[in-house]
Amino acid sequence: MYKTTVKIDGMMCSMCETHIKETIRKTFPSAKKVTASSKKKEATFITDDVIDLSILGDSIERTGYQYLDSETIPYDKKSVFDFWHHR
C-alpha cells in the first residue's frame, strides 16, 4: 500500500475540500482514506499501487485548484493488534 500527500493551493473552505476529495476519488476509484485540509493546503489518500502523479496533478488543475507538489511513500497499515504485539 502507498500513501500519497498532495500539496494544493486555492482551497479556502470545507466545500473546496469536498471538491478535492471527489476529484481524487473519481481519478483513482481505488483510493481509500481520502482526506483534504484547506488549513494545511494538502490532501492525502491510500492506494494499493503507486499512482501516476502527472494524472493526479492534471485532474486537480482541471478542478480549478493549483497543484503544487506530491509525494508517494510506502504505507504500512497499523492495527490494534500491532500495537499490543509490540508492547
Coordinates of C-alpha atoms in Angstrom, one line a residue:
M1 CA 0.0 0.0 0.0
Y2 CA 1.1 3.6 -0.6
K3 CA 0.2 6.9 0.9
T4 CA 0.1 10.0 -1.3
T5 CA 0.3 13.5 0.1
V6 CA -0.7 16.3 -2.3
K7 CA 0.1 20.0 -1.8
I8 CA -2.7 22.2 -3.2
D9 CA -3.2 25.9 -3.4
G10 CA -6.6 27.5 -3.6
M11 CA -8.7 25.5 -1.1
M12 CA -10.5 28.0 1.1
C13 CA -13.3 26.1 2.9
S14 CA -14.9 22.7 3.5
M15 CA -16.6 22.8 0.1
C16 CA -13.2 23.1 -1.5
E17 CA -12.0 20.2 0.5
T18 CA -15.0 18.2 -0.8
H19 CA -14.2 19.1 -4.4
I20 CA -10.7 17.9 -4.0
K21 CA -11.8 14.6 -2.3
E22 CA -14.3 14.0 -5.1
T23 CA -11.7 14.7 -7.7
I24 CA -9.3 12.2 -6.2
R25 CA -12.0 9.5 -5.9
K26 CA -13.1 10.0 -9.5
T27 CA -9.5 10.0 -10.8
F28 CA -8.4 7.0 -8.6
P29 CA -11.5 4.9 -7.7
S30 CA -9.4 2.6 -5.6
A31 CA -8.3 5.4 -3.3
K32 CA -9.0 4.9 0.4
K33 CA -9.0 7.2 3.4
V34 CA -9.2 10.3 1.3
T35 CA -8.8 13.5 3.3
A36 CA -8.3 17.2 2.5
S37 CA -7.4 20.1 4.6
S38 CA -7.7 23.7 3.5
K39 CA -5.6 24.9 6.5
K40 CA -2.7 22.5 5.7
K41 CA -3.2 23.1 1.9
E42 CA -3.0 19.3 1.3
A43 CA -4.8 16.1 0.7
T44 CA -3.9 12.6 1.5
F45 CA -5.1 9.1 0.4
I46 CA -4.1 5.5 0.4
T47 CA -3.8 3.2 -2.7
D48 CA -2.8 -0.4 -3.3
D49 CA -0.5 0.6 -6.1
V50 CA 1.8 3.6 -7.0
I51 CA -0.3 6.2 -8.9
D52 CA 0.7 8.4 -11.8
L53 CA 1.3 11.8 -10.2
S54 CA 1.0 13.6 -13.5
I55 CA -2.6 12.4 -13.9
L56 CA -3.2 13.5 -10.3
G57 CA -1.8 17.0 -11.0
D58 CA -3.8 17.3 -14.2
S59 CA -7.1 16.3 -12.5
I60 CA -6.6 18.8 -9.7
E61 CA -5.7 21.6 -12.1
R62 CA -8.9 20.9 -14.2
T63 CA -10.9 21.3 -11.0
G64 CA -9.6 24.9 -10.7
Y65 CA -7.1 24.5 -7.9
Q66 CA -3.3 24.8 -8.2
Y67 CA -1.4 21.5 -7.9
L68 CA 1.9 22.4 -6.1
D69 CA 3.6 19.1 -5.4
S70 CA 3.0 15.5 -4.3
E71 CA 4.8 12.6 -2.7
T72 CA 4.0 8.9 -2.5
I73 CA 5.6 6.7 0.2
P74 CA 5.1 3.1 1.2
Y75 CA 2.3 2.8 3.8
D76 CA 2.1 0.0 6.5
K77 CA -1.4 -0.4 7.7
K78 CA -1.4 -0.4 11.5
S79 CA -3.9 -2.2 13.6
V80 CA -4.8 -2.6 17.3
F81 CA -3.1 -6.0 17.2
D82 CA 0.2 -4.4 16.0
F83 CA 0.1 -2.1 19.0
W84 CA -0.4 -4.9 21.5
H85 CA 2.1 -7.2 19.8
H86 CA 5.0 -4.8 20.1
R87 CA 4.5 -4.0 23.7

